[in-house]
PDB file of C-alpha atoms and ligand atoms in Angstrom:
ATOM      1  CA  ARG A 169      -4.600  15.993 -36.216  1.00  0.00           C
ATOM      2  CA  VAL A 170      -6.891  13.109 -35.251  1.00  0.00           C
ATOM      3  CA  LEU A 171      -4.329  12.001 -32.677  1.00  0.00           C
ATOM      4  CA  SER A 172      -4.148  15.439 -31.061  1.00  0.00           C
ATOM      5  CA  LEU A 173      -7.960  15.567 -31.022  1.00  0.00           C
ATOM      6  CA  PHE A 174      -8.043  12.259 -29.141  1.00  0.00           C
ATOM      7  CA  ALA A 175      -5.380  13.527 -26.745  1.00  0.00           C
ATOM      8  CA  LEU A 176      -7.506  16.603 -26.080  1.00  0.00           C
ATOM      9  CA  MET A 177     -10.610  14.487 -25.562  1.00  0.00           C
ATOM     10  CA  SER A 178      -8.887  12.182 -23.088  1.00  0.00           C
ATOM     11  CA  LEU A 179      -7.596  15.238 -21.234  1.00  0.00           C
ATOM     12  CA  ALA A 180     -11.129  16.593 -21.006  1.00  0.00           C
ATOM     13  CA  LEU A 181     -12.338  13.221 -19.773  1.00  0.00           C
ATOM     14  CA  THR A 182      -9.764  12.973 -17.019  1.00  0.00           C
ATOM     15  CA  GLY A 183     -10.306  16.575 -15.959  1.00  0.00           C
ATOM     16  CA  CYS A 184      -6.592  17.467 -16.097  1.00  0.00           C
ATOM     17  CA  SER A 185      -5.213  14.146 -14.907  1.00  0.00           C
ATOM     18  CA  GLY A 186      -1.946  15.799 -13.874  1.00  0.00           C
ATOM     19  CA  VAL A 187      -3.480  17.008 -10.617  1.00  0.00           C
ATOM     20  CA  ASP A 188      -3.471  14.368  -7.920  1.00  0.00           C
ATOM     21  CA  GLY A 189      -6.841  13.297  -6.552  1.00  0.00           C
ATOM     22  CA  PHE A 190      -8.713  14.977  -9.378  1.00  0.00           C
ATOM     23  CA  SER A 191      -9.666  12.283 -11.852  1.00  0.00           C
ATOM     24  CA  VAL A 192     -12.971  10.649 -12.701  1.00  0.00           C
ATOM     25  CA  LEU A 193     -10.947   7.742 -14.102  1.00  0.00           C
ATOM     26  CA  LYS A 194      -9.240   7.030 -10.762  1.00  0.00           C
ATOM     27  CA  PRO A 195     -12.173   6.957  -8.347  1.00  0.00           C
ATOM     28  CA  LYS A 196     -11.451   6.791  -4.634  1.00  0.00           C
ATOM     29  CA  GLY A 197     -15.016   6.399  -3.376  1.00  0.00           C
ATOM     30  CA  THR A 198     -18.032   4.114  -3.781  1.00  0.00           C
ATOM     31  CA  SER A 199     -20.072   6.654  -5.706  1.00  0.00           C
ATOM     32  CA  GLY A 200     -17.120   7.493  -7.977  1.00  0.00           C
ATOM     33  CA  GLU A 201     -16.566   3.778  -8.709  1.00  0.00           C
ATOM     34  CA  MET A 202     -20.218   3.433  -9.704  1.00  0.00           C
ATOM     35  CA  SER A 203     -19.871   6.421 -12.031  1.00  0.00           C
ATOM     36  CA  LEU A 204     -16.775   4.938 -13.648  1.00  0.00           C
ATOM     37  CA  ASP A 205     -18.588   1.614 -14.211  1.00  0.00           C
ATOM     38  CA  MET A 206     -21.360   3.527 -15.957  1.00  0.00           C
ATOM     39  CA  ILE A 207     -18.858   5.490 -18.055  1.00  0.00           C
ATOM     40  CA  LYS A 208     -17.207   2.227 -19.153  1.00  0.00           C
ATOM     41  CA  LEU A 209     -20.535   0.582 -20.012  1.00  0.00           C
ATOM     42  CA  ALA A 210     -21.725   3.609 -22.006  1.00  0.00           C
ATOM     43  CA  LEU A 211     -18.361   3.860 -23.784  1.00  0.00           C
ATOM     44  CA  PHE A 212     -18.431   0.136 -24.630  1.00  0.00           C
ATOM     45  CA  ILE A 213     -21.937   0.412 -26.110  1.00  0.00           C
ATOM     46  CA  MET A 214     -21.027   3.567 -28.045  1.00  0.00           C
ATOM     47  CA  LEU A 215     -17.903   1.951 -29.485  1.00  0.00           C
ATOM     48  CA  GLY A 216     -20.046  -1.032 -30.588  1.00  0.00           C
ATOM     49  CA  VAL A 217     -22.576   1.260 -32.280  1.00  0.00           C
ATOM     50  CA  PHE A 218     -19.748   3.232 -33.887  1.00  0.00           C
ATOM     51  CA  ALA A 219     -18.101   0.055 -35.246  1.00  0.00           C
ATOM     52  CA  VAL A 220     -21.379  -1.317 -36.708  1.00  0.00           C
ATOM     53  CA  VAL A 221     -22.422   2.012 -38.281  1.00  0.00           C
ATOM     54  CA  ILE A 222     -18.983   2.652 -39.789  1.00  0.00           C
ATOM     55  CA  SER A 223     -18.803  -0.915 -41.160  1.00  0.00           C
ATOM     56  CA  ILE A 224     -22.190  -0.589 -42.864  1.00  0.00           C
ATOM     57  CA  TYR A 225     -21.184   2.840 -44.174  1.00  0.00           C
ATOM     58  CA  ILE A 226     -17.941   1.575 -45.698  1.00  0.00           C
ATOM     59  CA  TYR A 227     -19.682  -1.502 -47.137  1.00  0.00           C
ATOM     60  CA  VAL A 228     -22.366   0.659 -48.779  1.00  0.00           C
ATOM     61  CA  LEU A 229     -19.777   3.109 -50.135  1.00  0.00           C
ATOM     62  CA  ILE A 230     -17.878   0.326 -51.874  1.00  0.00           C
ATOM     63  CA  ARG A 231     -20.745  -1.971 -52.858  1.00  0.00           C
ATOM     64  CA  TYR A 232     -22.903   0.772 -54.389  1.00  0.00           C
ATOM     65  CA  ARG A 233     -20.205   3.044 -55.809  1.00  0.00           C
ATOM     66  CA  LYS A 234     -20.583   4.479 -59.295  1.00  0.00           C
ATOM     67  CA  ARG A 235     -19.015   2.093 -61.778  1.00  0.00           C
ATOM     68  CA  LYS A 236     -17.700   2.767 -65.289  1.00  0.00           C
ATOM     69  CA  GLY A 237     -20.218   2.224 -68.049  1.00  0.00           C
ATOM     70  CA  LYS A 238     -23.149   1.945 -65.638  1.00  0.00           C
ATOM     71  CA  ASP A 239     -24.978   5.226 -65.904  1.00  0.00           C
ATOM     72  CA  VAL A 240     -28.508   4.224 -64.945  1.00  0.00           C
ATOM     73  CA  MET A 241     -30.168   5.502 -61.765  1.00  0.00           C
ATOM     74  CA  PRO A 242     -30.360   2.665 -59.170  1.00  0.00           C
ATOM     75  CA  GLU A 243     -33.720   1.562 -57.788  1.00  0.00           C
ATOM     76  CA  GLN A 244     -35.168   4.199 -55.413  1.00  0.00           C
ATOM     77  CA  VAL A 245     -36.612   2.799 -52.166  1.00  0.00           C
ATOM     78  CA  HIS A 246     -39.246   4.643 -50.091  1.00  0.00           C
ATOM     79  CA  GLY A 247     -39.878   3.150 -46.678  1.00  0.00           C
ATOM     80  CA  ASN A 248     -39.019  -0.310 -45.364  1.00  0.00           C
ATOM     81  CA  ASN A 249     -41.032  -1.558 -42.392  1.00  0.00           C
ATOM     82  CA  VAL A 250     -38.589  -4.258 -41.354  1.00  0.00           C
ATOM     83  CA  LEU A 251     -35.623  -1.874 -41.381  1.00  0.00           C
ATOM     84  CA  GLU A 252     -37.528   0.795 -39.451  1.00  0.00           C
ATOM     85  CA  ILE A 253     -38.597  -1.643 -36.749  1.00  0.00           C
ATOM     86  CA  VAL A 254     -35.023  -2.933 -36.448  1.00  0.00           C
ATOM     87  CA  TRP A 255     -33.443   0.478 -36.087  1.00  0.00           C
ATOM     88  CA  THR A 256     -36.049   1.502 -33.528  1.00  0.00           C
ATOM     89  CA  ALA A 257     -35.713  -1.710 -31.529  1.00  0.00           C
ATOM     90  CA  ILE A 258     -31.907  -1.680 -31.311  1.00  0.00           C
ATOM     91  CA  PRO A 259     -31.691   1.724 -29.553  1.00  0.00           C
ATOM     92  CA  ILE A 260     -34.479   0.672 -27.181  1.00  0.00           C
ATOM     93  CA  ILE A 261     -32.522  -2.439 -26.244  1.00  0.00           C
ATOM     94  CA  LEU A 262     -29.284  -0.441 -25.812  1.00  0.00           C
ATOM     95  CA  LEU A 263     -30.992   2.208 -23.676  1.00  0.00           C
ATOM     96  CA  THR A 264     -32.539  -0.510 -21.515  1.00  0.00           C
ATOM     97  CA  ILE A 265     -29.097  -2.044 -20.983  1.00  0.00           C
ATOM     98  CA  LEU A 266     -27.915   1.408 -19.818  1.00  0.00           C
ATOM     99  CA  ALA A 267     -31.011   2.122 -17.734  1.00  0.00           C
ATOM    100  CA  ILE A 268     -30.863  -1.019 -15.564  1.00  0.00           C
ATOM    101  CA  PRO A 269     -27.508  -0.266 -13.852  1.00  0.00           C
ATOM    102  CA  THR A 270     -28.350   3.455 -13.715  1.00  0.00           C
ATOM    103  CA  VAL A 271     -31.487   2.756 -11.685  1.00  0.00           C
ATOM    104  CA  LYS A 272     -29.644   0.146  -9.597  1.00  0.00           C
ATOM    105  CA  TYR A 273     -26.834   2.587  -8.749  1.00  0.00           C
ATOM    106  CA  THR A 274     -29.329   5.322  -7.921  1.00  0.00           C
ATOM    107  CA  PHE A 275     -30.934   3.060  -5.322  1.00  0.00           C
ATOM    108  CA  ASN A 276     -27.519   1.970  -4.021  1.00  0.00           C
ATOM    109  CA  MET A 277     -26.684   5.637  -3.545  1.00  0.00           C
ATOM    110  CA  SER A 278     -29.703   6.154  -1.315  1.00  0.00           C
ATOM    111  CA  GLU A 279     -28.546   3.146   0.703  1.00  0.00           C
ATOM    112  CA  ILE A 280     -25.240   4.912   1.375  1.00  0.00           C
ATOM    113  CA  LYS A 281     -27.276   7.901   2.456  1.00  0.00           C
ATOM    114  CA  ALA A 282     -29.540   5.964   4.763  1.00  0.00           C
ATOM    115  CA  SER A 283     -26.790   4.150   6.674  1.00  0.00           C
ATOM    116  CA  GLU A 284     -27.009   4.612  10.438  1.00  0.00           C
ATOM    117  CA  ASP A 285     -23.554   5.837  11.431  1.00  0.00           C
ATOM    118  CA  SER A 286     -23.107   8.331   8.589  1.00  0.00           C
ATOM    119  CA  LEU A 287     -21.612  11.753   9.207  1.00  0.00           C
ATOM    120  CA  THR A 288     -23.820  14.663   8.183  1.00  0.00           C
ATOM    121  CA  VAL A 289     -22.256  17.799   6.740  1.00  0.00           C
ATOM    122  CA  LYS A 290     -24.198  20.814   5.583  1.00  0.00           C
ATOM    123  CA  VAL A 291     -22.615  22.373   2.492  1.00  0.00           C
ATOM    124  CA  THR A 292     -23.513  25.884   1.391  1.00  0.00           C
ATOM    125  CA  GLY A 293     -22.302  27.435  -1.863  1.00  0.00           C
ATOM    126  CA  TYR A 294     -21.677  31.167  -2.026  1.00  0.00           C
ATOM    127  CA  GLN A 295     -20.112  33.371  -4.719  1.00  0.00           C
ATOM    128  CA  TYR A 296     -17.236  32.158  -4.651  1.00  0.00           C
ATOM    129  CA  TRP A 297     -16.609  29.925  -1.662  1.00  0.00           C
ATOM    130  CA  TRP A 298     -17.965  26.934   0.222  1.00  0.00           C
ATOM    131  CA  GLU A 299     -19.133  26.613   3.793  1.00  0.00           C
ATOM    132  CA  PHE A 300     -19.021  23.285   5.623  1.00  0.00           C
ATOM    133  CA  GLN A 301     -21.023  22.817   8.793  1.00  0.00           C
ATOM    134  CA  TYR A 302     -21.036  19.708  10.984  1.00  0.00           C
ATOM    135  CA  PRO A 303     -24.333  20.002  12.884  1.00  0.00           C
ATOM    136  CA  ASP A 304     -23.649  17.002  15.154  1.00  0.00           C
ATOM    137  CA  LEU A 305     -20.152  18.192  16.070  1.00  0.00           C
ATOM    138  CA  GLY A 306     -20.796  21.921  16.399  1.00  0.00           C
ATOM    139  CA  ILE A 307     -18.109  22.779  13.837  1.00  0.00           C
ATOM    140  CA  LYS A 308     -18.180  25.305  11.044  1.00  0.00           C
ATOM    141  CA  THR A 309     -15.432  25.793   8.470  1.00  0.00           C
ATOM    142  CA  ALA A 310     -14.885  26.836   4.861  1.00  0.00           C
ATOM    143  CA  GLN A 311     -13.060  25.711   1.701  1.00  0.00           C
ATOM    144  CA  GLU A 312     -11.757  22.471   3.247  1.00  0.00           C
ATOM    145  CA  LEU A 313     -14.088  19.600   3.966  1.00  0.00           C
ATOM    146  CA  HIS A 314     -12.547  17.103   6.393  1.00  0.00           C
ATOM    147  CA  ILE A 315     -14.019  13.596   6.339  1.00  0.00           C
ATOM    148  CA  PRO A 316     -13.013  10.294   7.965  1.00  0.00           C
ATOM    149  CA  VAL A 317     -11.864   7.543   5.574  1.00  0.00           C
ATOM    150  CA  GLY A 318     -14.313   4.684   5.070  1.00  0.00           C
ATOM    151  CA  LYS A 319     -17.223   6.443   6.695  1.00  0.00           C
ATOM    152  CA  LYS A 320     -20.364   7.330   4.788  1.00  0.00           C
ATOM    153  CA  VAL A 321     -20.774  11.078   4.622  1.00  0.00           C
ATOM    154  CA  ASN A 322     -24.152  12.547   3.896  1.00  0.00           C
ATOM    155  CA  LEU A 323     -23.853  16.008   2.386  1.00  0.00           C
ATOM    156  CA  ILE A 324     -26.846  18.310   2.588  1.00  0.00           C
ATOM    157  CA  ILE A 325     -26.269  20.912  -0.082  1.00  0.00           C
ATOM    158  CA  GLU A 326     -27.815  24.360  -0.290  1.00  0.00           C
ATOM    159  CA  GLY A 327     -27.160  27.571  -2.201  1.00  0.00           C
ATOM    160  CA  LYS A 328     -27.521  31.135  -1.015  1.00  0.00           C
ATOM    161  CA  ASP A 329     -27.121  33.312  -4.104  1.00  0.00           C
ATOM    162  CA  VAL A 330     -26.917  31.838  -7.612  1.00  0.00           C
ATOM    163  CA  LEU A 331     -26.606  28.335  -9.103  1.00  0.00           C
ATOM    164  CA  HIS A 332     -23.405  26.466  -8.322  1.00  0.00           C
ATOM    165  CA  SER A 333     -22.484  22.813  -8.663  1.00  0.00           C
ATOM    166  CA  PHE A 334     -20.612  20.740  -6.099  1.00  0.00           C
ATOM    167  CA  TRP A 335     -18.103  18.377  -7.716  1.00  0.00           C
ATOM    168  CA  VAL A 336     -15.300  16.224  -6.356  1.00  0.00           C
ATOM    169  CA  PRO A 337     -14.364  14.214  -9.471  1.00  0.00           C
ATOM    170  CA  ALA A 338     -12.470  11.427  -7.671  1.00  0.00           C
ATOM    171  CA  LEU A 339     -15.238  10.814  -5.144  1.00  0.00           C
ATOM    172  CA  SER A 340     -18.569  11.389  -6.817  1.00  0.00           C
ATOM    173  CA  GLY A 341     -20.646  12.970  -9.547  1.00  0.00           C
ATOM    174  CA  LYS A 342     -21.841  16.561  -9.559  1.00  0.00           C
ATOM    175  CA  VAL A 343     -24.752  17.889  -7.580  1.00  0.00           C
ATOM    176  CA  ASP A 344     -26.460  21.156  -8.468  1.00  0.00           C
ATOM    177  CA  VAL A 345     -26.511  23.804  -5.770  1.00  0.00           C
ATOM    178  CA  VAL A 346     -29.851  25.578  -6.080  1.00  0.00           C
ATOM    179  CA  PRO A 347     -30.943  28.499  -3.900  1.00  0.00           C
ATOM    180  CA  GLY A 348     -34.134  27.615  -2.056  1.00  0.00           C
ATOM    181  CA  ARG A 349     -33.687  23.887  -2.570  1.00  0.00           C
ATOM    182  CA  THR A 350     -31.939  21.215  -0.546  1.00  0.00           C
ATOM    183  CA  ASN A 351     -30.051  18.517  -2.433  1.00  0.00           C
ATOM    184  CA  THR A 352     -28.191  15.613  -0.915  1.00  0.00           C
ATOM    185  CA  LEU A 353     -25.083  13.721  -1.918  1.00  0.00           C
ATOM    186  CA  PRO A 354     -23.888  10.592  -0.154  1.00  0.00           C
ATOM    187  CA  LEU A 355     -20.181   9.923  -0.554  1.00  0.00           C
ATOM    188  CA  ASP A 356     -17.216   8.214   1.038  1.00  0.00           C
ATOM    189  CA  ALA A 357     -13.451   8.132   0.515  1.00  0.00           C
ATOM    190  CA  LYS A 358     -11.739   4.745   0.513  1.00  0.00           C
ATOM    191  CA  GLU A 359      -8.204   6.090   0.881  1.00  0.00           C
ATOM    192  CA  PRO A 360      -6.807   8.997   2.866  1.00  0.00           C
ATOM    193  CA  GLY A 361      -5.801  11.916   0.698  1.00  0.00           C
ATOM    194  CA  VAL A 362      -6.614  15.374  -0.513  1.00  0.00           C
ATOM    195  CA  TYR A 363      -9.236  15.414  -3.234  1.00  0.00           C
ATOM    196  CA  GLN A 364      -9.698  18.510  -5.326  1.00  0.00           C
ATOM    197  CA  GLY A 365     -13.210  19.924  -5.598  1.00  0.00           C
ATOM    198  CA  LYS A 366     -14.603  22.380  -8.134  1.00  0.00           C
ATOM    199  CA  CYS A 367     -17.668  24.446  -8.741  1.00  0.00           C
ATOM    200  CA  ALA A 368     -19.056  22.955 -11.956  1.00  0.00           C
ATOM    201  CA  GLU A 369     -21.724  25.492 -12.843  1.00  0.00           C
ATOM    202  CA  LEU A 370     -20.871  28.876 -14.349  1.00  0.00           C
ATOM    203  CA  CYS A 371     -21.749  31.241 -11.507  1.00  0.00           C
ATOM    204  CA  GLY A 372     -19.961  34.507 -12.248  1.00  0.00           C
ATOM    205  CA  ALA A 373     -16.531  36.087 -12.575  1.00  0.00           C
ATOM    206  CA  GLY A 374     -14.927  33.940  -9.870  1.00  0.00           C
ATOM    207  CA  HIS A 375     -16.413  30.619 -11.023  1.00  0.00           C
ATOM    208  CA  ALA A 376     -13.176  29.112 -12.322  1.00  0.00           C
ATOM    209  CA  LEU A 377     -11.512  29.728  -8.948  1.00  0.00           C
ATOM    210  CA  MET A 378     -14.347  28.489  -6.732  1.00  0.00           C
ATOM    211  CA  ASP A 379     -12.194  25.569  -5.617  1.00  0.00           C
ATOM    212  CA  PHE A 380     -12.289  23.537  -2.449  1.00  0.00           C
ATOM    213  CA  LYS A 381     -10.622  20.464  -1.032  1.00  0.00           C
ATOM    214  CA  VAL A 382     -11.889  17.287   0.524  1.00  0.00           C
ATOM    215  CA  ILE A 383      -9.377  16.106   3.104  1.00  0.00           C
ATOM    216  CA  ALA A 384      -9.978  12.433   3.874  1.00  0.00           C
ATOM    217  CA  GLN A 385      -8.260  11.364   7.076  1.00  0.00           C
ATOM    218  CA  GLU A 386      -7.963   8.183   9.124  1.00  0.00           C
ATOM    219  CA  GLU A 387     -10.621   8.172  11.817  1.00  0.00           C
ATOM    220  CA  SER A 388      -8.123   9.012  14.606  1.00  0.00           C
ATOM    221  CA  ASP A 389      -6.696  11.991  12.674  1.00  0.00           C
ATOM    222  CA  PHE A 390     -10.193  13.172  11.878  1.00  0.00           C
ATOM    223  CA  ASN A 391     -11.135  12.998  15.560  1.00  0.00           C
ATOM    224  CA  LYS A 392      -8.012  15.022  16.412  1.00  0.00           C
ATOM    225  CA  TRP A 393      -9.050  17.644  13.887  1.00  0.00           C
ATOM    226  CA  VAL A 394     -12.556  17.735  15.374  1.00  0.00           C
ATOM    227  CA  ALA A 395     -11.162  18.180  18.882  1.00  0.00           C
ATOM    228  CA  GLN A 396      -8.906  20.990  17.662  1.00  0.00           C
ATOM    229  CA  MET A 397     -11.817  22.699  15.932  1.00  0.00           C
ATOM    230  CA  GLN A 398     -13.944  22.490  19.065  1.00  0.00           C
ATOM    231  CA  GLN A 399     -11.214  23.969  21.262  1.00  0.00           C
ATOM    232  CA  PRO A 400     -11.314  27.801  21.338  1.00  0.00           C
ATOM    233  CA  SER A 401      -8.137  29.538  20.068  1.00  0.00           C
ATOM    234  CA  THR A 402      -6.388  31.844  22.489  1.00  0.00           C
ATOM    235  CA  VAL A 403      -4.816  35.211  21.819  1.00  0.00           C
ATOM    236  CA  GLN A 404      -1.321  35.319  23.287  1.00  0.00           C
ATOM    237  CA  THR A 405       0.976  38.115  22.182  1.00  0.00           C
ATOM    238  CA  ALA A 406       0.374  41.882  22.187  1.00  0.00           C
ATOM    239  CA  GLN A 407       0.632  41.852  18.402  1.00  0.00           C
ATOM    240  CA  GLN A 408      -2.076  39.193  18.192  1.00  0.00           C
ATOM    241  CA  LYS A 409      -4.250  41.276  20.536  1.00  0.00           C
ATOM    242  CA  GLN A 410      -3.843  44.288  18.267  1.00  0.00           C
ATOM    243  CA  GLY A 411      -4.680  42.069  15.298  1.00  0.00           C
ATOM    244  CA  GLU A 412      -7.784  40.810  17.055  1.00  0.00           C
ATOM    245  CA  ALA A 413      -8.976  44.374  17.645  1.00  0.00           C
ATOM    246  CA  LEU A 414      -8.382  45.215  13.971  1.00  0.00           C
ATOM    247  CA  PHE A 415     -10.201  42.045  12.933  1.00  0.00           C
ATOM    248  CA  ASN A 416     -13.190  42.904  15.108  1.00  0.00           C
ATOM    249  CA  GLN A 417     -13.341  46.418  13.638  1.00  0.00           C
ATOM    250  CA  ASN A 418     -12.780  45.600   9.985  1.00  0.00           C
ATOM    251  CA  CYS A 419     -13.764  41.999   9.307  1.00  0.00           C
ATOM    252  CA  LEU A 420     -16.141  40.635  11.913  1.00  0.00           C
ATOM    253  CA  GLY A 421     -19.295  42.105  10.321  1.00  0.00           C
ATOM    254  CA  CYS A 422     -19.095  39.771   7.342  1.00  0.00           C
ATOM    255  CA  HIS A 423     -16.991  36.961   8.776  1.00  0.00           C
ATOM    256  CA  ALA A 424     -19.165  36.398  11.826  1.00  0.00           C
ATOM    257  CA  GLY A 425     -22.331  36.705   9.786  1.00  0.00           C
ATOM    258  CA  THR A 426     -23.693  39.851  11.454  1.00  0.00           C
ATOM    259  CA  ASN A 427     -23.804  41.705   8.137  1.00  0.00           C
ATOM    260  CA  LYS A 428     -27.053  40.540   6.569  1.00  0.00           C
ATOM    261  CA  ASN A 429     -26.107  41.461   3.002  1.00  0.00           C
ATOM    262  CA  ILE A 430     -22.621  40.058   2.697  1.00  0.00           C
ATOM    263  CA  LYS A 431     -21.396  36.895   4.317  1.00  0.00           C
ATOM    264  CA  GLY A 432     -17.797  35.770   4.455  1.00  0.00           C
ATOM    265  CA  PRO A 433     -16.303  32.416   5.395  1.00  0.00           C
ATOM    266  CA  ASP A 434     -15.974  31.501   9.057  1.00  0.00           C
ATOM    267  CA  LEU A 435     -12.353  32.166  10.081  1.00  0.00           C
ATOM    268  CA  THR A 436     -12.399  30.640  13.563  1.00  0.00           C
ATOM    269  CA  LYS A 437      -9.571  28.186  12.798  1.00  0.00           C
ATOM    270  CA  PHE A 438      -8.090  29.995   9.834  1.00  0.00           C
ATOM    271  CA  GLY A 439      -4.529  29.075  10.888  1.00  0.00           C
ATOM    272  CA  THR A 440      -5.184  25.367  10.301  1.00  0.00           C
ATOM    273  CA  ARG A 441      -6.121  25.694   6.637  1.00  0.00           C
ATOM    274  CA  SER A 442      -3.930  24.757   3.706  1.00  0.00           C
ATOM    275  CA  THR A 443      -5.145  27.429   1.294  1.00  0.00           C
ATOM    276  CA  ILE A 444      -6.188  31.064   1.323  1.00  0.00           C
ATOM    277  CA  ALA A 445      -9.527  31.703  -0.412  1.00  0.00           C
ATOM    278  CA  GLY A 446      -9.388  28.075  -1.553  1.00  0.00           C
ATOM    279  CA  ILE A 447      -6.638  28.727  -4.098  1.00  0.00           C
ATOM    280  CA  LEU A 448      -3.446  30.368  -2.754  1.00  0.00           C
ATOM    281  CA  PRO A 449      -0.878  28.445  -0.670  1.00  0.00           C
ATOM    282  CA  HIS A 450      -1.426  29.254   2.984  1.00  0.00           C
ATOM    283  CA  ASP A 451       1.345  31.687   3.949  1.00  0.00           C
ATOM    284  CA  GLU A 452       1.635  35.234   5.249  1.00  0.00           C
ATOM    285  CA  GLU A 453       2.696  36.777   1.939  1.00  0.00           C
ATOM    286  CA  ASN A 454      -0.333  35.348   0.155  1.00  0.00           C
ATOM    287  CA  LEU A 455      -2.622  36.393   2.978  1.00  0.00           C
ATOM    288  CA  LYS A 456      -1.416  40.007   2.644  1.00  0.00           C
ATOM    289  CA  LYS A 457      -1.836  39.820  -1.112  1.00  0.00           C
ATOM    290  CA  TRP A 458      -5.403  38.571  -0.642  1.00  0.00           C
ATOM    291  CA  LEU A 459      -6.315  41.164   2.015  1.00  0.00           C
ATOM    292  CA  LYS A 460      -4.954  44.090  -0.001  1.00  0.00           C
ATOM    293  CA  ASP A 461      -6.804  43.233  -3.218  1.00  0.00           C
ATOM    294  CA  PRO A 462      -9.100  40.189  -3.148  1.00  0.00           C
ATOM    295  CA  THR A 463     -10.496  40.668  -6.651  1.00  0.00           C
ATOM    296  CA  ALA A 464      -6.967  40.634  -8.108  1.00  0.00           C
ATOM    297  CA  VAL A 465      -6.719  37.060  -6.772  1.00  0.00           C
ATOM    298  CA  LYS A 466     -10.301  35.945  -7.339  1.00  0.00           C
ATOM    299  CA  PRO A 467     -12.331  38.059  -9.791  1.00  0.00           C
ATOM    300  CA  GLY A 468     -15.769  38.961  -8.479  1.00  0.00           C
ATOM    301  CA  ALA A 469     -14.883  38.214  -4.839  1.00  0.00           C
ATOM    302  CA  GLN A 470     -17.230  40.142  -2.555  1.00  0.00           C
ATOM    303  CA  MET A 471     -14.592  40.899   0.046  1.00  0.00           C
ATOM    304  CA  PRO A 472     -13.593  44.595   0.095  1.00  0.00           C
ATOM    305  CA  LYS A 473      -9.944  45.664  -0.161  1.00  0.00           C
ATOM    306  CA  ILE A 474      -8.175  46.022   3.177  1.00  0.00           C
ATOM    307  CA  ASP A 475      -5.537  48.343   1.732  1.00  0.00           C
ATOM    308  CA  TYR A 476      -5.888  51.200   4.210  1.00  0.00           C
ATOM    309  CA  LEU A 477      -4.027  49.682   7.180  1.00  0.00           C
ATOM    310  CA  GLU A 478      -0.547  50.814   8.244  1.00  0.00           C
ATOM    311  CA  PRO A 479       2.089  48.163   7.427  1.00  0.00           C
ATOM    312  CA  GLN A 480       2.459  47.430  11.133  1.00  0.00           C
ATOM    313  CA  GLU A 481      -1.313  47.002  11.508  1.00  0.00           C
ATOM    314  CA  MET A 482      -1.373  44.658   8.523  1.00  0.00           C
ATOM    315  CA  GLU A 483       1.385  42.566  10.180  1.00  0.00           C
ATOM    316  CA  ALA A 484      -0.704  42.356  13.342  1.00  0.00           C
ATOM    317  CA  LEU A 485      -3.873  41.349  11.483  1.00  0.00           C
ATOM    318  CA  VAL A 486      -2.013  38.649   9.539  1.00  0.00           C
ATOM    319  CA  GLU A 487      -0.291  37.409  12.703  1.00  0.00           C
ATOM    320  CA  TYR A 488      -3.653  37.200  14.483  1.00  0.00           C
ATOM    321  CA  LEU A 489      -5.365  35.295  11.636  1.00  0.00           C
ATOM    322  CA  MET A 490      -2.471  32.841  11.304  1.00  0.00           C
ATOM    323  CA  SER A 491      -2.501  32.217  15.069  1.00  0.00           C
ATOM    324  CA  ARG A 492      -6.078  30.948  15.018  1.00  0.00           C
ATOM    325  CA  LYS A 493      -5.382  27.238  15.344  1.00  0.00           C
TER     326      LYS A 493
HETATM  327 CU1  CUA B 777     -19.915  28.574  -8.174  1.00  0.00          CU
HETATM  328 CU2  CUA B 777     -19.266  28.228 -10.401  1.00  0.00          CU
END
């Protein structure tokens, strides 16, 4: 039973280590490496404390056990100044050992943030999706944050509705997303790859599925992506034209931000994404499934059902969305 408990604990610590690019214990960025160093130091100190306390406990159990024929009450002690000073001083020393690197890393983090050539991305958390804006590049996207490998990225994080928490376990620690407040998170990725991100603050029915991805690319690939994002998509076929008209009628209000009450993700380059709503594989079947009943896929999603279109109209809408590359 103890073994299975440890297995469960290690699973919790790795955050489901089976998923690639989703482990605190395999950091792929400067900030994540700092966190892991701190985890190791804290674990090392805790194991030391555990060993000492358990040793004293076992010693006392054996040394002062009830023996046969000895029925007198042992001497009762009330207060011991030396002992009390010792067990106050030891935690102070241990906490100081923990505090020094914590403060050091905190200042190192702000150095990452301050570096000259860093890329700024504005992150906004909504129920239940993420918006990523690149103010210097004129790009806006959702659910997938593209970053160049090796470059410092300065995230400016805001919330629009309730509390969320931005977390990419392999790259960095969590940052609270608080409406009305701006938080920042400097991070970088040392290797190209897709790193899984999660909302780490209970924010409603769709919280568990408020996923996103960080796609770290070599600088040249990142620049290609930027160029593609900056290039307007064209509508080619008659079917795509019909889809565009349907999109403008049914979706544009929320997805272009003209509806003040409800805001949906920007879909300008929807065809380039790798997931639908941040969770489903990006294909036409899943897109139809999502459009027809969003809350069946992601509970609490604010998007209304688009279940009133003729099958042929649905085909056109899907075709149009997928063509936006
Ligand atoms: Cu957003 Cu949990």
